[in-house]
Amino acid sequence: MSIWEYANPVRFMRSTAKLLPWVVAAAAICVTAGLVWGVLTPPDYRQGSTVKIMFLHVPAALMAINGWLMMLVASLIWLIRRHHVSALAAKAAAPIGAVMTVIALVTGAIWGQPMWGTWWEWDPRLTSFLILFLFYLGYIALWSAIEDPDSAADLTGVLCLVGSVFALLSRYAVNFWNQGLHQGASLSVAPGERMSEVYRYPLYLCMLGFFLLFLALLLIRTRTEIRLRRTAALRAREARR
Amino acid sequence: MIELGKYAGTVLLAYGVSLALLIALIWHSVARNARARDELEAQEGRRDAR
Amino acid sequence: MRALLIRDLRLATRAGGGFGLGLAFFLILCTLVPFGVGPDAAMLSPIAPGILWVGALLSCLLSLDRIFALDHEDGSLDLLATAPIPLEAVVAVKAAAHWLTTGLPLTLAAPIFALLLHLPGAATGDLVLSLLIGTPALSLLGAFGAALTVGLRRGGLLLSLLVLPLYVPTLIFGAEIVRRGAIGADAASPLALLAGITLLSAALIPFAAAAALRINLR
Amino acid sequence: MRALLIRDLRLATRAGGGFGLGLAFFLILCTLVPFGVGPDAAMLSPIAPGILWVGALLSCLLSLDRIFALDHEDGSLDLLATAPIPLEAVVAVKAAAHWLTTGLPLTLAAPIFALLLHLPGAATGDLVLSLLIGTPALSLLGAFGAALTVGLRRGGLLLSLLVLPLYVPTLIFGAEIVRRGAIGADAASPLALLAGITLLSAALIPFAAAAALRINLR
Amino acid sequence: MSMLAVRDLAVARGGMRVAEGISFTLDPGKALILRGPNGIGKTTLLRTIAGLQPPAAGQIETTPDSLAYAAHADGLKSALSVAENLRFWASIFGAQGIDAALSALDLTGLADRPAGTLSAGQKRRLGLARLLVTGRLVWLLDEPTVSLDADAVALFGQVIRAHLRTGGAALIASHIDLGLPEAEMLDLTPHRAAPRGANAVPAGFNEAFG
Amino acid sequence: MSMLAVRDLAVARGGMRVAEGISFTLDPGKALILRGPNGIGKTTLLRTIAGLQPPAAGQIETTPDSLAYAAHADGLKSALSVAENLRFWASIFGAQGIDAALSALDLTGLADRPAGTLSAGQKRRLGLARLLVTGRLVWLLDEPTVSLDADAVALFGQVIRAHLRTGGAALIASHIDLGLPEAEMLDLTPHRAAPRGANAVPAGFNEAFG
Ligand code: HEM
Ligand SMILES: Nc1ncnc2c1ncn2[C@@H]1O[C@H](COP(=O)(O)OP(=O)(O)OP(=O)(O)O)[C@@H](O)[C@H]1O
Ligand SMILES: Nc1ncnc2c1ncn2[C@@H]1O[C@H](COP(=O)(O)OP(=O)(O)OP(=O)(O)O)[C@@H](O)[C@H]1O
Ligand SMILES: [Mg+2]
Ligand SMILES: [Mg+2]
């Protein structure tokens, strides 16, 4: 059976109904365990107890970006292969990604207050997250403005493609505009700078947890969208009478 | 007990806001899903009734 | 194609076409800012590049719905879509007409507005150059946004929300050129990047906008 | 009257009503200005009062056509004009609904946007207070402009041109309050003047706007 | 006493008089049907009587707040449900329940549907239901049966008859036969203002320069 | 060979199939008139054939660039004169003169008037004159005689006959009699998609979920 079979809404509903409880349970366990483990870590010698914010900040930031990537992939699948479920999945992912972006921004801002002495700094990393948030807003607004679902799926798909190109360009532009204060990706940087193991493992667990949480919410919201579409289709038939 | 030191307020604020946002998102998703399911069932019930 | 360009230019300059309203909006914005910020030249001068670019961008934005909405309402767009010229060319020509009636006058009038905001004289040339290179990208991206929202009842604010994030790179490089010009620094690299964005938009946007139009017409 | 207010609020918050787009536009504007002006806090901080007020004004402006245009298109305005409530009350209620869905959220969200522009913390209270007192005047004056342009096809840019000059006094006093707050000066007199403008608008505008509506309806 | 009296009325549109010399009275329990070709000025006449535009000449006499006008457009909000739309107009006109109006036009089953998802005929029925919640006695109706199918036209006839029986009156512009044989007719064709050509009478701003 | 062949076509609007099982061919020199009640899908069918929307099922065969579509709306710019409007479409379609088209629809005297000041019937004549400058052979016309008076309808009949004589073809949706007795008729009423009720076929996005 080809993987595209799952793009059939009926089959999608049936298989996700079985899968969903497991994903929800795994997400709940990983997020709770990861955050509790994170809170129990000792304070950092430089940042004090504020390192504990990292266990929210980094996974949220990660999922904010991955959420957009997922939307991009789903949009491409819809535009090329016309699988309706993937269009709805893209729609469902947007609010989750937007909330993740807000969490990253807010925790970053709260973290910045003691570390840099300011709530907000026009640092390129932070700025590009703000821009990402704007792209999420535009995408969600376009979905909600168009009544015809076919056109809405197509138009938001095109917006997602063009938006991705320009979001990437903005990232470079912002880097050019201001060199920042924010630390680099410390999970991969030079060995001397490597994050202490004390923080690394709970962080991994939190990342996994946020990923599972994203997945669970994505499944739930996609199922909602499918149900709404089906209700609308039945209503349209009824109105025909 | 967990040691938060002088940054207790900061950390608690970050956790509070983030968890509130997450819970709101989860609640919204679940409630909307339940509403959609009810509406669909009502609609299908009406169709089957005919 | 030439016929379409000429028609659009003629429509924009006839009564009710809205030519000049963009300039007037730019003027009002440039007068409002000193009211908000305070009349101090030492204060205005450093922010002038940014304000001028943001102003150009906003007045471009407000005339965007002219690109396709009127043609959609009176049915011309349906007829153009069934005409023997490709829709991509229609988009390109209409973006060009928009630029000629909005971006170009803005570019030419910018030195006067620069005086209002006390832009250092040395930067005037850079301002004109950056607007000349950058505003075509604004018109193209705007055409994309207009194509996305063409069927909607009140697309105005939504159009802004969709288009403004796309304007970010153009704005950053454009304002950077002027700022460098004001302090006498070398502006070659932002200039090259700005030109790159305009070229990229010119290459990509007509296809994306034509696709959006086709979806909205059906 | 209460029914009309509730209906307008409900329409604004339902899908497609555009509630929140004004906030999003304000956010975008506050993001764009630093791209133009530069990321330096020392640079942004002094201009923040002005930019915030201009931003509030523009995002108010862009939602003005919602006040009457939709009701005119679907015929509700004709019916409201023949209903037993005076047209002056209709204008007042609709301006109030516009303020509740635009000015008030803007006022409440302003402290966050103030952070982005590094407004000195001491001025946050003044910012909120000045917006709270000043934005009703923006909605009222905007309702007047919207009433003047209600029958026109593309009233958007023209509406801006008509309304922006009317906004100047509000802007001047509003921004002055915040600027004084930022340097710790006493802001009582601009506050009084701003309140005066709002009261004057509330007293005069409903009559002027109702007259304009009556003319446009016939 | 008559509920609406029009004497030697002239109406103008787009700066030109379109119809003139119109006189009639409308008594309780009576309906008057306006006829005439496209563009003769039926809509203009109704709008003038409703007070939306001033007459070019002549008098309109009526009790204040006795008129209810239903235009070509129904003034529905597509985002609100049928019941919400109707309840809004009911509270504007100070009426209480909307159930009678809903059932009179066979809309009870649709009460919770957003108005935007109605078909054209259903929308029109909702527009007519609005008349019932105004509580007004004189109805001014502009082509009320547009896009109604035969059953709905019959329903509309019943509603009108019930309104006339309870002392109401109606002035109806229509091109088609409404199935109201008891109603009087007024053909506007002979009232066309200054029959075409150079001696058309300008109105309003043009009058001073014409 | 036929200029336009439609086989088992289904067309959709607003997420639902409106008409289906439509088949016909159109040969040079022939006209086909589409009939059917409001909302049956005439406009939708013409738009589908014109390529403005994809068919829900079935095939449309035609030579590329042979179709000219005239919609409900005429696509006129009220700020441009009659001649400017027509000349624009002529140069878009690569045609040369506009004089023949102007005189064929009796517009020569109006050539310099801004299109916005025309009456509805004159506007419609200008919209039809556009067809002549396209040089296309297959005309798709959506209610071409709306707001035309009797003389203009006769003029339109002459234009159509001339077009058919020179090897053209026309597909015309209309509610009224066009005075073209030689034309064939196609009534869409029996093609209404899944005659009412629960088994209406959804199209597009709804298809997968219905
Ligand atoms: C306000 C907005 C902020 C945003 C949008 C933001 C964004 C991000 C992103 C996207 C990452 C993931 C980087 C990666 O793994 O590649 C990250 C990681 C991190 N951020 Fe922030 N940040 C913000 C503020 C701050 C502040 C104020 C601090 C503290 C001083 C901070 C400290 C960190 C640390 C320690 C990491 C983890 C190390 C790493 O993986 O790079 N961030 N942030
Ligand atoms: N906005 C306008 N500007 C100029 N003339 C107008 C305008 N609106 C209508 N007219 C003209 O006024 C005249 C009267 O129009 P009116 O709408 O009253 O006609 P009607 O009798 O209601 O026609 P119908 O049967 O088509 O509804 C028409 O000749 C029309 O062309
Ligand atoms: N935007 C839309 N959304 C949903 N349904 C629509 C939309 N536009 C049209 N329809 C429906 O599609 C069907 C076909 O409409 P179409 O315009 O093709 O009819 P028609 O045969 O041309 O009618 P007419 O004779 O009135 O021109 C109608 O039932 C109509 O209600
Ligand atoms: Mg009429
Ligand atoms: Mg039709």
Short mmCIF file of C-alpha atoms in Angstrom, two decimals, chain D residues 1-5 7-8 10-11 14-15 70-85 94 214-218, chain E residues 13 47 50-54 65 67-71 73-81 84-85 87-89 91-94 130 136:
data_model
loop_
_atom_site.label_atom_id
_atom_site.label_comp_id
_atom_site.label_asym_id
_atom_site.label_seq_id
_atom_site.Cartn_x
_atom_site.Cartn_y
_atom_site.Cartn_z
CA MET D 1 -29.01 51.19 19.92
CA ARG D 2 -27.59 48.51 22.14
CA ALA D 3 -28.69 46.01 19.52
CA LEU D 4 -26.74 47.90 16.88
CA LEU D 5 -23.63 48.04 19.05
CA ARG D 7 -24.38 43.52 16.12
CA ASP D 8 -21.38 45.58 15.01
CA ARG D 10 -20.31 40.58 16.71
CA LEU D 11 -19.71 41.22 13.03
CA ARG D 14 -16.78 36.86 13.45
CA ALA D 15 -14.70 35.33 10.70
CA LEU D 70 -20.20 47.22 4.21
CA ASP D 71 -23.58 48.36 5.51
CA HIS D 72 -23.96 50.53 2.45
CA GLU D 73 -23.15 47.71 0.05
CA ASP D 74 -25.62 45.22 1.45
CA GLY D 75 -28.39 47.79 1.85
CA SER D 76 -28.49 47.83 5.67
CA LEU D 77 -27.65 51.51 5.74
CA ASP D 78 -30.78 52.38 3.73
CA LEU D 79 -32.84 50.36 6.14
CA LEU D 80 -31.14 51.86 9.20
CA ALA D 81 -31.80 55.33 7.84
CA THR D 82 -35.54 54.57 7.74
CA ALA D 83 -35.49 52.93 11.20
CA PRO D 84 -36.81 54.72 14.29
CA ILE D 85 -33.37 55.57 15.70
CA LYS D 94 -20.88 52.75 14.96
CA ARG D 214 -28.03 61.53 4.39
CA ILE D 215 -26.53 63.20 1.36
CA ASN D 216 -24.77 60.04 0.23
CA LEU D 217 -27.87 57.92 0.62
CA ARG D 218 -30.16 59.91 -1.59
CA ARG E 13 -32.32 60.70 -9.97
CA ARG E 47 -37.01 55.87 -1.96
CA ALA E 50 -39.38 56.43 2.36
CA GLY E 51 -37.61 59.72 3.01
CA LEU E 52 -34.23 58.64 1.70
CA GLN E 53 -34.18 61.45 -0.85
CA PRO E 54 -36.07 64.72 -1.11
CA ASP E 65 -42.77 56.43 11.81
CA LEU E 67 -43.40 53.41 6.95
CA ALA E 68 -41.33 50.27 6.47
CA TYR E 69 -39.17 50.13 3.35
CA ALA E 70 -37.84 46.95 1.75
CA ALA E 71 -35.32 47.64 -0.98
CA ALA E 73 -31.05 44.68 -1.30
CA ASP E 74 -32.09 42.87 1.83
CA GLY E 75 -29.51 44.27 4.25
CA LEU E 76 -28.53 40.85 5.55
CA LYS E 77 -25.24 40.12 7.27
CA SER E 78 -23.90 36.88 5.91
CA ALA E 79 -21.87 36.17 9.05
CA LEU E 80 -24.92 36.29 11.31
CA SER E 81 -27.52 33.57 11.51
CA GLU E 84 -29.65 36.88 14.71
CA ASN E 85 -30.33 38.97 11.65
CA ARG E 87 -33.60 39.69 16.10
CA PHE E 88 -31.38 42.67 15.33
CA TRP E 89 -34.07 44.38 13.27
CA SER E 91 -34.83 45.20 18.60
CA ILE E 92 -34.12 48.22 16.40
CA PHE E 93 -37.86 48.58 15.83
CA GLY E 94 -38.69 47.68 19.41
CA ARG E 130 -38.05 41.75 8.48
CA ARG E 136 -45.04 49.41 10.77
#
